[in-house]
mmCIF file with all atom_site columns, C-alpha atoms in Angstrom:
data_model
loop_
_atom_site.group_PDB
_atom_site.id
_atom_site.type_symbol
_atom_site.label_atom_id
_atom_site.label_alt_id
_atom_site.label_comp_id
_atom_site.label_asym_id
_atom_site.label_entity_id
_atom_site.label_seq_id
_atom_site.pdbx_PDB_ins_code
_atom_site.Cartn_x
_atom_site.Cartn_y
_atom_site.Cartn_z
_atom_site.occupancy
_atom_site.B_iso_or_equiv
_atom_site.pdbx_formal_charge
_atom_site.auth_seq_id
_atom_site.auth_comp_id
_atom_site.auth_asym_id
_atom_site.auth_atom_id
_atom_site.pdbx_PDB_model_num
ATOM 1   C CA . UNK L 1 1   ? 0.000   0.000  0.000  1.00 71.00 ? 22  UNK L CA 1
ATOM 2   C CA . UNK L 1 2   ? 1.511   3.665  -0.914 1.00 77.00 ? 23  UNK L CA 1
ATOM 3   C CA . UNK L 1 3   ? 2.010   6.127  1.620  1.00 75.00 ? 24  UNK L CA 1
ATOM 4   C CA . UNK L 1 4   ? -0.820  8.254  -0.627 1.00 74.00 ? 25  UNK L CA 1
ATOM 5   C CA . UNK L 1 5   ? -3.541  5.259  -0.167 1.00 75.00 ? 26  UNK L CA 1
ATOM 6   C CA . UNK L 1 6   ? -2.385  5.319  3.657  1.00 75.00 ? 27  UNK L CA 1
ATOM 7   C CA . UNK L 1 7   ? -2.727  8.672  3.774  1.00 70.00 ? 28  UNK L CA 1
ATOM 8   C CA . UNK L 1 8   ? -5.930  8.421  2.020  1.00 74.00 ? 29  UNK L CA 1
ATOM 9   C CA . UNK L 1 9   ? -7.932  5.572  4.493  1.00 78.00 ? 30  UNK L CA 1
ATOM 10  C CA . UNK L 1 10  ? -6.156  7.461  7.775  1.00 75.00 ? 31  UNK L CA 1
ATOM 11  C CA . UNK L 1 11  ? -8.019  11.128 6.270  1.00 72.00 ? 32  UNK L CA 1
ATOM 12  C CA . UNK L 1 12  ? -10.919 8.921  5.827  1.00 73.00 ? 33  UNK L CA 1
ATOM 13  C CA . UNK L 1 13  ? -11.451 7.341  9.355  1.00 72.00 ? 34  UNK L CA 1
ATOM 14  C CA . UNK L 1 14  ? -10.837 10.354 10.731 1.00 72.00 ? 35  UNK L CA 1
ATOM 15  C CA . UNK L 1 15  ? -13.671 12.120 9.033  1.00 68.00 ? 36  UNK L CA 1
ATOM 16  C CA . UNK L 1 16  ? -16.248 8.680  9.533  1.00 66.00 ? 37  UNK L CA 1
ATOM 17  C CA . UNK L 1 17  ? -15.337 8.957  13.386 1.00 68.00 ? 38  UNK L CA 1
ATOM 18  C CA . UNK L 1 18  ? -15.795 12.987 13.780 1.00 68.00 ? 39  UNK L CA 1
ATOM 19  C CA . UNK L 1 19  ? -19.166 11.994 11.844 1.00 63.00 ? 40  UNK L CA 1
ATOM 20  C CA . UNK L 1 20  ? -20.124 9.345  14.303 1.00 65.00 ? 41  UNK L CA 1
ATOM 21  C CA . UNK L 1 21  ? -18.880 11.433 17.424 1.00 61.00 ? 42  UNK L CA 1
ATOM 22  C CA . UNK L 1 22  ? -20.926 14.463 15.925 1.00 59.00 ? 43  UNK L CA 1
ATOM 23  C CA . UNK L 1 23  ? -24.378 12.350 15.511 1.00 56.00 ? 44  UNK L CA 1
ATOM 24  C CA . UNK L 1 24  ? -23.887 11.094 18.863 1.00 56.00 ? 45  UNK L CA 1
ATOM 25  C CA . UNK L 1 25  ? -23.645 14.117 20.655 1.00 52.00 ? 46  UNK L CA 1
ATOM 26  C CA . UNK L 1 26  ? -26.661 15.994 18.326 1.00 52.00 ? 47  UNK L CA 1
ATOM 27  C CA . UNK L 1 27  ? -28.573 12.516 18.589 1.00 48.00 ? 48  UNK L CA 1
ATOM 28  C CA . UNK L 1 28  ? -28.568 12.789 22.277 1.00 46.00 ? 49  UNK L CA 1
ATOM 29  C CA . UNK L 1 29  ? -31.353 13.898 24.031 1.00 39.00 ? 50  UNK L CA 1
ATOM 30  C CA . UNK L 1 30  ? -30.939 13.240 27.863 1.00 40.00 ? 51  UNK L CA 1
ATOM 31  C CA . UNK L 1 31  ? -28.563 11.845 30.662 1.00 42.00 ? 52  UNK L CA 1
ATOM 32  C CA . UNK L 1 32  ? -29.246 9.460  32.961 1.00 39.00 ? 53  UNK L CA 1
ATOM 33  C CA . UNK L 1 33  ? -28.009 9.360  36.124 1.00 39.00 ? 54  UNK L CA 1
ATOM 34  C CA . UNK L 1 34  ? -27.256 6.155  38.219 1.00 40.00 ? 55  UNK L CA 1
ATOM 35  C CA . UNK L 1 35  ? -29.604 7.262  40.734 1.00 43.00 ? 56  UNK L CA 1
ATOM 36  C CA . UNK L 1 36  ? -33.136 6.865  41.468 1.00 43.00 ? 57  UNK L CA 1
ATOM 37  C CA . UNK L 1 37  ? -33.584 6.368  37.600 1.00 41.00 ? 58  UNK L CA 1
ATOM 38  C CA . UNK L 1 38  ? -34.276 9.882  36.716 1.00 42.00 ? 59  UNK L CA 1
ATOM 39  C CA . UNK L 1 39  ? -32.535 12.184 34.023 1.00 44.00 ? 60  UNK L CA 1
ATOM 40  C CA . UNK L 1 40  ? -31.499 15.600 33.080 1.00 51.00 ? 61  UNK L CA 1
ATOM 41  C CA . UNK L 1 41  ? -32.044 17.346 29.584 1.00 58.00 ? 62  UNK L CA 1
ATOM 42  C CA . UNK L 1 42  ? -28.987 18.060 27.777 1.00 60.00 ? 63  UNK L CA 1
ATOM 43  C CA . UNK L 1 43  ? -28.753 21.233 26.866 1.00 58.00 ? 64  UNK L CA 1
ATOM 44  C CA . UNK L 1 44  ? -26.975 23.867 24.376 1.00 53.00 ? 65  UNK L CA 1
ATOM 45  C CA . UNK L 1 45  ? -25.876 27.253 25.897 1.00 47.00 ? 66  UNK L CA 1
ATOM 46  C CA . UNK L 1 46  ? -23.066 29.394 25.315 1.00 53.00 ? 67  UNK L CA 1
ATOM 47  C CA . UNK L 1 47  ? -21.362 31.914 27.377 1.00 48.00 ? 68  UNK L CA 1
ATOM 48  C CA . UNK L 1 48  ? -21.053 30.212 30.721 1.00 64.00 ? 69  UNK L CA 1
ATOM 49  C CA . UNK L 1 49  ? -19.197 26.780 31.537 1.00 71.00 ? 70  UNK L CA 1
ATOM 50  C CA . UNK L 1 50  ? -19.681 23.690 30.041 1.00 69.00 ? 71  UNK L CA 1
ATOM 51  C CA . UNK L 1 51  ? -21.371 21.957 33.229 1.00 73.00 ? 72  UNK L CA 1
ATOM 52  C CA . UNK L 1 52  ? -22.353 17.850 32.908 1.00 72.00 ? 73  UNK L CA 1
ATOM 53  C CA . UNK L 1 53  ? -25.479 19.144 31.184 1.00 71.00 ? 74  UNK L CA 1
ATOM 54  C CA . UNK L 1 54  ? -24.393 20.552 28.311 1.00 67.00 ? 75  UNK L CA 1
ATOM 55  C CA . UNK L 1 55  ? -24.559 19.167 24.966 1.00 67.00 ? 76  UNK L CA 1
ATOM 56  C CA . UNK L 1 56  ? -20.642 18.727 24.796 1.00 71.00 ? 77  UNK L CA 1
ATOM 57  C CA . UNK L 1 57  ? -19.644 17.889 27.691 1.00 73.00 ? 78  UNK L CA 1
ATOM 58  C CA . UNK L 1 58  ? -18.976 13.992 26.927 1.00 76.00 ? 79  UNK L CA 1
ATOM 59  C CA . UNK L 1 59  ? -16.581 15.680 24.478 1.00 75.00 ? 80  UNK L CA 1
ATOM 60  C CA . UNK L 1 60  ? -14.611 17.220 26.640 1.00 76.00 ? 81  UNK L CA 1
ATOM 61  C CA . UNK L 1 61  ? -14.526 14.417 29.170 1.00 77.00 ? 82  UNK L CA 1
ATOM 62  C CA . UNK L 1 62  ? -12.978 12.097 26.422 1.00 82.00 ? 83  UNK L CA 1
ATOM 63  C CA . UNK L 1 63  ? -9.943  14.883 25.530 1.00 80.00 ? 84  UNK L CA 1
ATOM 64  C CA . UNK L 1 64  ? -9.610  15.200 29.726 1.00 81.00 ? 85  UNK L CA 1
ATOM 65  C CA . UNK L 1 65  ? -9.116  11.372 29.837 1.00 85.00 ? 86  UNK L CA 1
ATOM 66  C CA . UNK L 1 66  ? -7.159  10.861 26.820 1.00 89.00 ? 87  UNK L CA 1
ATOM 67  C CA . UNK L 1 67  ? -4.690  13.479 28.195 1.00 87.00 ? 88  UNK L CA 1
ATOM 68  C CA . UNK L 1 68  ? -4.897  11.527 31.283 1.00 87.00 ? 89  UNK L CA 1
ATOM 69  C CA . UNK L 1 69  ? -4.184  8.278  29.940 1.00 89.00 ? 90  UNK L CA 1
ATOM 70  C CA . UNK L 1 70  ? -1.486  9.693  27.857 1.00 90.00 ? 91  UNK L CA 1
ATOM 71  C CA . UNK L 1 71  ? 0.680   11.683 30.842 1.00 90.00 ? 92  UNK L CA 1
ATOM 72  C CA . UNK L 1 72  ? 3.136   10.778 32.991 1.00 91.00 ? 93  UNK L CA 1
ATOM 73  C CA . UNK L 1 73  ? 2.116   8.936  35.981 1.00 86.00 ? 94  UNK L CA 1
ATOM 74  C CA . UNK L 1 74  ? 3.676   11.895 38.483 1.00 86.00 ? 95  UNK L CA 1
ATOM 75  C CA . UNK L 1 75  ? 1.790   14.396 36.155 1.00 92.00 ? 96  UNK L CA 1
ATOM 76  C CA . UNK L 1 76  ? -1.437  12.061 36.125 1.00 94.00 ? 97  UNK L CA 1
ATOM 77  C CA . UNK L 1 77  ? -1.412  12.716 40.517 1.00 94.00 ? 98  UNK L CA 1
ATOM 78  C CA . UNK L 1 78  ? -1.914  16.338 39.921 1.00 95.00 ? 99  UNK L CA 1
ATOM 79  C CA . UNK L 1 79  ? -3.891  16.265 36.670 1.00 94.00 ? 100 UNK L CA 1
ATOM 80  C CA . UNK L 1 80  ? -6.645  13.790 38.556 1.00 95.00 ? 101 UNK L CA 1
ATOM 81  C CA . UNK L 1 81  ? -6.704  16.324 41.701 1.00 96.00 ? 102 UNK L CA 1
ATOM 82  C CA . UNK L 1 82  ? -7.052  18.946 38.901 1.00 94.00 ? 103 UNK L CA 1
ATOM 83  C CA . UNK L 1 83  ? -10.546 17.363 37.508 1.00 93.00 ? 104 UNK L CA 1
ATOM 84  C CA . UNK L 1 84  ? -11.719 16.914 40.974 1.00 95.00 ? 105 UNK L CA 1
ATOM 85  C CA . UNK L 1 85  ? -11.466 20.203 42.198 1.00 96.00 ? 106 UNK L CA 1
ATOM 86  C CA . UNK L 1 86  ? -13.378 21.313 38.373 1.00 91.00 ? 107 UNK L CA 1
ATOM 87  C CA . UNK L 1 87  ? -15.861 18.508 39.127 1.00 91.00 ? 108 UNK L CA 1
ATOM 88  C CA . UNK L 1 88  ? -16.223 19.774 42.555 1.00 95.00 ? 109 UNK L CA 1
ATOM 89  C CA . UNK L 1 89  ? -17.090 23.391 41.068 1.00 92.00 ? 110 UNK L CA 1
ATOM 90  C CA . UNK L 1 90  ? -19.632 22.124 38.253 1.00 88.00 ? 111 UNK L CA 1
ATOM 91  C CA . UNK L 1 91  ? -21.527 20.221 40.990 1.00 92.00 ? 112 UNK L CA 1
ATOM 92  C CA . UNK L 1 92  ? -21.839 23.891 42.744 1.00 93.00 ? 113 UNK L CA 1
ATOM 93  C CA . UNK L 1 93  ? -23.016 25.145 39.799 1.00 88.00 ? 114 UNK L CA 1
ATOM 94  C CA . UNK L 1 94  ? -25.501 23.215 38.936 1.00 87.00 ? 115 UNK L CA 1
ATOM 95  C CA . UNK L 1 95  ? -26.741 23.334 42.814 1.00 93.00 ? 116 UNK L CA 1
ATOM 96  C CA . UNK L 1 96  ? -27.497 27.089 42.138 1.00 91.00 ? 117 UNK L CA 1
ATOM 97  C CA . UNK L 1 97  ? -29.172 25.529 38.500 1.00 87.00 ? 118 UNK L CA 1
ATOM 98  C CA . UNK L 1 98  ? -31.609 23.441 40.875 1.00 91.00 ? 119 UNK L CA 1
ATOM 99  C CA . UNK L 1 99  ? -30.253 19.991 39.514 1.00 88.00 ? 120 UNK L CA 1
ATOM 100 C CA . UNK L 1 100 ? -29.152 18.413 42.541 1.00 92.00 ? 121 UNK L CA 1
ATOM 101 C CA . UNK L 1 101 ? -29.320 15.282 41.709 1.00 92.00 ? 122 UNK L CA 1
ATOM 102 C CA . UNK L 1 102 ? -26.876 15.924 38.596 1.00 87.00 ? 123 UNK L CA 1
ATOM 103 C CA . UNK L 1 103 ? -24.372 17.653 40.979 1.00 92.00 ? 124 UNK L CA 1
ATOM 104 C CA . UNK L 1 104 ? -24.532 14.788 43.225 1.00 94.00 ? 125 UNK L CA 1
ATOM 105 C CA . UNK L 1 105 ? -23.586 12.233 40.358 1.00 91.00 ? 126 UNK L CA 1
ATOM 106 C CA . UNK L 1 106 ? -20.614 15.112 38.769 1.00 90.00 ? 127 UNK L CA 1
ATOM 107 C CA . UNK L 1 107 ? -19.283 15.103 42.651 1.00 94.00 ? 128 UNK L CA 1
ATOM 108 C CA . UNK L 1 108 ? -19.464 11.593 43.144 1.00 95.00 ? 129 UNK L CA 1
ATOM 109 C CA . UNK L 1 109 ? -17.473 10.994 40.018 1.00 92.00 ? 130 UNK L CA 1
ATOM 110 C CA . UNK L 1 110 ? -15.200 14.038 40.883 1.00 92.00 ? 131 UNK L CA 1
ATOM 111 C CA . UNK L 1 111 ? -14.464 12.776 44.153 1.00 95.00 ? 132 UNK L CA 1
ATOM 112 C CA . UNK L 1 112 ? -13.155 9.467  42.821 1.00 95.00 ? 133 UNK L CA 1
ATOM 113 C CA . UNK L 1 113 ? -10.565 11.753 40.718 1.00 94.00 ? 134 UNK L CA 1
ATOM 114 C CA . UNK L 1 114 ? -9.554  12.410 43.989 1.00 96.00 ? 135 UNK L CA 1
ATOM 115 C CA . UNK L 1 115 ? -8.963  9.092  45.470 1.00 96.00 ? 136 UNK L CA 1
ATOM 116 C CA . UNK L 1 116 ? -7.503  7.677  42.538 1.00 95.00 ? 137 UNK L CA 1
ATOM 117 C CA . UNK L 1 117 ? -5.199  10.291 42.891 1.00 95.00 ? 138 UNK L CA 1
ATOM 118 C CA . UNK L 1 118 ? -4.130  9.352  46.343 1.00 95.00 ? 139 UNK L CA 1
ATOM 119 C CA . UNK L 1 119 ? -3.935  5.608  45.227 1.00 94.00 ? 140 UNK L CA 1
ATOM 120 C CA . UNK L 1 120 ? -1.779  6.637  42.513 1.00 94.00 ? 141 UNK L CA 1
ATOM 121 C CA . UNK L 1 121 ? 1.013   8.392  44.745 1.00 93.00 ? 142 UNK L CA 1
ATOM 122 C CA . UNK L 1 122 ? 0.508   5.660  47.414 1.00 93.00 ? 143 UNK L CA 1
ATOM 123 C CA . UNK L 1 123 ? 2.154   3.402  44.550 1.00 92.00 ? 144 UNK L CA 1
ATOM 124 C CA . UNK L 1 124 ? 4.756   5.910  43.983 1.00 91.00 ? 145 UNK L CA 1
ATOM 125 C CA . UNK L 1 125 ? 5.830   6.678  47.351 1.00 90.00 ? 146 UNK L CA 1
ATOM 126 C CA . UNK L 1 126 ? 5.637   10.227 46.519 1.00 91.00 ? 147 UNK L CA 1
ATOM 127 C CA . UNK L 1 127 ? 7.506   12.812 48.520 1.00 91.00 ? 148 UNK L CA 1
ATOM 128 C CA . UNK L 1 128 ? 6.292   14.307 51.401 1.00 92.00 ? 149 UNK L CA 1
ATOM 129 C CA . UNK L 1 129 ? 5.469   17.774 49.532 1.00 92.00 ? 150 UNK L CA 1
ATOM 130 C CA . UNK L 1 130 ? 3.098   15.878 47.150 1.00 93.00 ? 151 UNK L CA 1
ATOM 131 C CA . UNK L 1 131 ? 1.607   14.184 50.014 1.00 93.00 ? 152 UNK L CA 1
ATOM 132 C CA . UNK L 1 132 ? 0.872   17.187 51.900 1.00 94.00 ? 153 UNK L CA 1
ATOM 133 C CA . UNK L 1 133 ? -0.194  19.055 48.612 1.00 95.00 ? 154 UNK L CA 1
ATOM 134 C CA . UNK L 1 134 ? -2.749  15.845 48.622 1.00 95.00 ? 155 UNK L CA 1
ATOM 135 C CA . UNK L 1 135 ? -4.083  16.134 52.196 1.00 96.00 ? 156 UNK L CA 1
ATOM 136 C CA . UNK L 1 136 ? -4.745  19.862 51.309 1.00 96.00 ? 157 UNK L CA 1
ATOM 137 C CA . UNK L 1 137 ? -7.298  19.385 47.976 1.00 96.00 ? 158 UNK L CA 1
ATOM 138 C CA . UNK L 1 138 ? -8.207  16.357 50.411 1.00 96.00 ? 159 UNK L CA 1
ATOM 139 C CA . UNK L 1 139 ? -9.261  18.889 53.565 1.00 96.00 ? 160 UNK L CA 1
ATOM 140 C CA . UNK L 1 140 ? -10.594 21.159 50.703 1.00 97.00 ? 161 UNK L CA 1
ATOM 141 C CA . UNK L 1 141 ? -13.102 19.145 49.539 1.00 97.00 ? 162 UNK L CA 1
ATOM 142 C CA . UNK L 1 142 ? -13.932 17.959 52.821 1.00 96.00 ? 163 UNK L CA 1
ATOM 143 C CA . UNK L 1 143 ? -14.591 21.295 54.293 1.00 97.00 ? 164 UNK L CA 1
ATOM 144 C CA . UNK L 1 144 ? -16.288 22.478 50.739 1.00 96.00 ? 165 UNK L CA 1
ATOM 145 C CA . UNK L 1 145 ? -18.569 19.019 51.171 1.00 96.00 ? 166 UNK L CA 1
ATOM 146 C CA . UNK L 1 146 ? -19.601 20.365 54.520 1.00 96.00 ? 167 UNK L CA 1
ATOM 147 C CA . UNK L 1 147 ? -20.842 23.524 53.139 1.00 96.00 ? 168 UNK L CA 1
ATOM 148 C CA . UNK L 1 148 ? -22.753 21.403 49.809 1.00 95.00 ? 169 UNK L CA 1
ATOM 149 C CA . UNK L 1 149 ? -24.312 18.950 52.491 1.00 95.00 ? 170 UNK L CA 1
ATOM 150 C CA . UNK L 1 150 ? -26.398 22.042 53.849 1.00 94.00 ? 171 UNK L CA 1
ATOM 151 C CA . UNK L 1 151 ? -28.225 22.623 50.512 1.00 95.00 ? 172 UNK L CA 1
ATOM 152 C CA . UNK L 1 152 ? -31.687 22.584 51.054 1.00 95.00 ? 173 UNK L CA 1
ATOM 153 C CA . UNK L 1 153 ? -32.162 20.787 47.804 1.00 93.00 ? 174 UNK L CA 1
ATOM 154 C CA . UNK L 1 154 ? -30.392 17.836 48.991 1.00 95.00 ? 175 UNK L CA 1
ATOM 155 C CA . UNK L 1 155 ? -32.231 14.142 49.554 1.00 95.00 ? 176 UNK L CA 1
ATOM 156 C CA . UNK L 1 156 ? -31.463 12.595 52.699 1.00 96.00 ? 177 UNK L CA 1
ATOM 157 C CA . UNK L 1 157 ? -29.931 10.203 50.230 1.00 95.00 ? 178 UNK L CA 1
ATOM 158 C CA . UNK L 1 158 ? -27.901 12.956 49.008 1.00 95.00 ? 179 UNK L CA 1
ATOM 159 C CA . UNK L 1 159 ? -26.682 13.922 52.368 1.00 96.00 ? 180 UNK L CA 1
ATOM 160 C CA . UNK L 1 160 ? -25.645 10.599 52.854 1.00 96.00 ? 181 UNK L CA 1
ATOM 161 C CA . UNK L 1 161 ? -23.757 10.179 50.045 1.00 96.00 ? 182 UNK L CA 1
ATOM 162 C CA . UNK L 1 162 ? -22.061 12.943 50.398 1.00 96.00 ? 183 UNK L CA 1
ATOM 163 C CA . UNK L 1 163 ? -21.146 11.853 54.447 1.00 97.00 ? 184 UNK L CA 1
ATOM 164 C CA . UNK L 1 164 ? -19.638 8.260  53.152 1.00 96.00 ? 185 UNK L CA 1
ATOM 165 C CA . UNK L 1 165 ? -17.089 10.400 50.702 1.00 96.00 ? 186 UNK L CA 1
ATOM 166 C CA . UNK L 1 166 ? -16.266 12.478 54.379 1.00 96.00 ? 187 UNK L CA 1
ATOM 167 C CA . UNK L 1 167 ? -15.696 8.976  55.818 1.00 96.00 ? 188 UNK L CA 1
ATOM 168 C CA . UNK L 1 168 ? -13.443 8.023  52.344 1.00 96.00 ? 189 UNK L CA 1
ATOM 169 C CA . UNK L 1 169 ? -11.742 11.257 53.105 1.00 96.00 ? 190 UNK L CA 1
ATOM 170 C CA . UNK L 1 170 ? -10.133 10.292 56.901 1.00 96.00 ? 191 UNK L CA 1
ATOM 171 C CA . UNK L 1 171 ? -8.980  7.016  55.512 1.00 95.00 ? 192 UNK L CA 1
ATOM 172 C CA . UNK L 1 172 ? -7.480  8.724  51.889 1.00 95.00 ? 193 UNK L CA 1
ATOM 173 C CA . UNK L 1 173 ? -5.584  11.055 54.552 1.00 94.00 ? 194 UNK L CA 1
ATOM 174 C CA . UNK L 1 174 ? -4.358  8.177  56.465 1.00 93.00 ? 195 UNK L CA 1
ATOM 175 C CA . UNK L 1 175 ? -3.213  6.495  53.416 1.00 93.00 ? 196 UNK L CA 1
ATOM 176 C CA . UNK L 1 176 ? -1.481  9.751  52.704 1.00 92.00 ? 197 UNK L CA 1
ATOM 177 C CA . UNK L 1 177 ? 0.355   9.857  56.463 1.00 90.00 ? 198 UNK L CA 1
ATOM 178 C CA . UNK L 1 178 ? 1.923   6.413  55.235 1.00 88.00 ? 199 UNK L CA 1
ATOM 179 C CA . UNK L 1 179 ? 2.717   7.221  52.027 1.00 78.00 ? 200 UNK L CA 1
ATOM 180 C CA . UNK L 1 180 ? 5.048   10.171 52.488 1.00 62.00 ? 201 UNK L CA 1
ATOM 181 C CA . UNK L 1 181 ? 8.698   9.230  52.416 1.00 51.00 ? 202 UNK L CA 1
#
């Protein structure tokens, strides 16, 4: 096969998957969370952040995870603490949007950014700088938690998810006292 016919089959694959990607996300009409069984409207808006319930926001999540997959594993630590802390804002957001039972899902996923985070530099033995960076965004989105758990739009079910992450937090911070070296 010439490098032209290569070239060729390579331009179109690219162009059949962009097609497929672009029908799935325009095809797609709602979200469904793993909760009670309900779901969320996608929508299309422009001039604020893309939140979970936008339209293109399964886009974005496969470029965040490809550049995931694809860094190195020190740089992977801070790049999962990175998508915790945005998945931590979006779920605020879309608190004061009155889907609470989206931001419960976006922090539940968010938070296990987090804790494969701390996994990850348990396996490395990081330093003790990274490990106290760590128990920081740790304590941060403990303390932020606290303040979320006190929305009045909040399930008891909610609450109580959001009180087992607490409890994942005191034994993600223990893992991190060991871990330091």
């Amino acid at each position: 096969m010439s490098v032209k016919q290569r070239f060729l089959i390579s331009g179109l694959a690219l162009v059949a998957a962009a097609t497929i990607l672009t029908t799935s996300l325009f095809s797609a009409t709602q979200v469904t969370s793993t909760g009670a069984g309900t779901s969320s409207e996608q929508k299309l808006y422009f001039s604020q952040a893309i939140l979970p319930d936008h339209l293109f926001y399964k886009a974005f999540m496969v470029v965040d995870r490809i550049q995931l997959e694809t860094a190195p594993e020190h740089e992977r630590i801070f790049m999962q603490v990175e998508y915790a802390h945005r998945r931590l804002g979006y779920a605020q957001e879309l608190l004061e949007k009155q889907e609470a039972e989206l931001a419960i899902t976006t922090l539940t996923k968010g938070e296990q950014y987090l804790h494969h985070a701390v996994t990850e530099a348990s396996e490395l033995q990081v330093s003790t700088s990274v490990s106290e960076r760590l128990k920081k965004a740790v304590s941060f989105h403990s303390k932020k938690l606290q303040e979320i758990k006190g929305n009045p739009l909040l399930t008891d079910a909610d609450r109580a998810v959001i009180d087992q992450i607490l409890e994942e937090h005191q034994v993600l911070i223990g893992i991190l006292d060991q871990t330091a070296t």
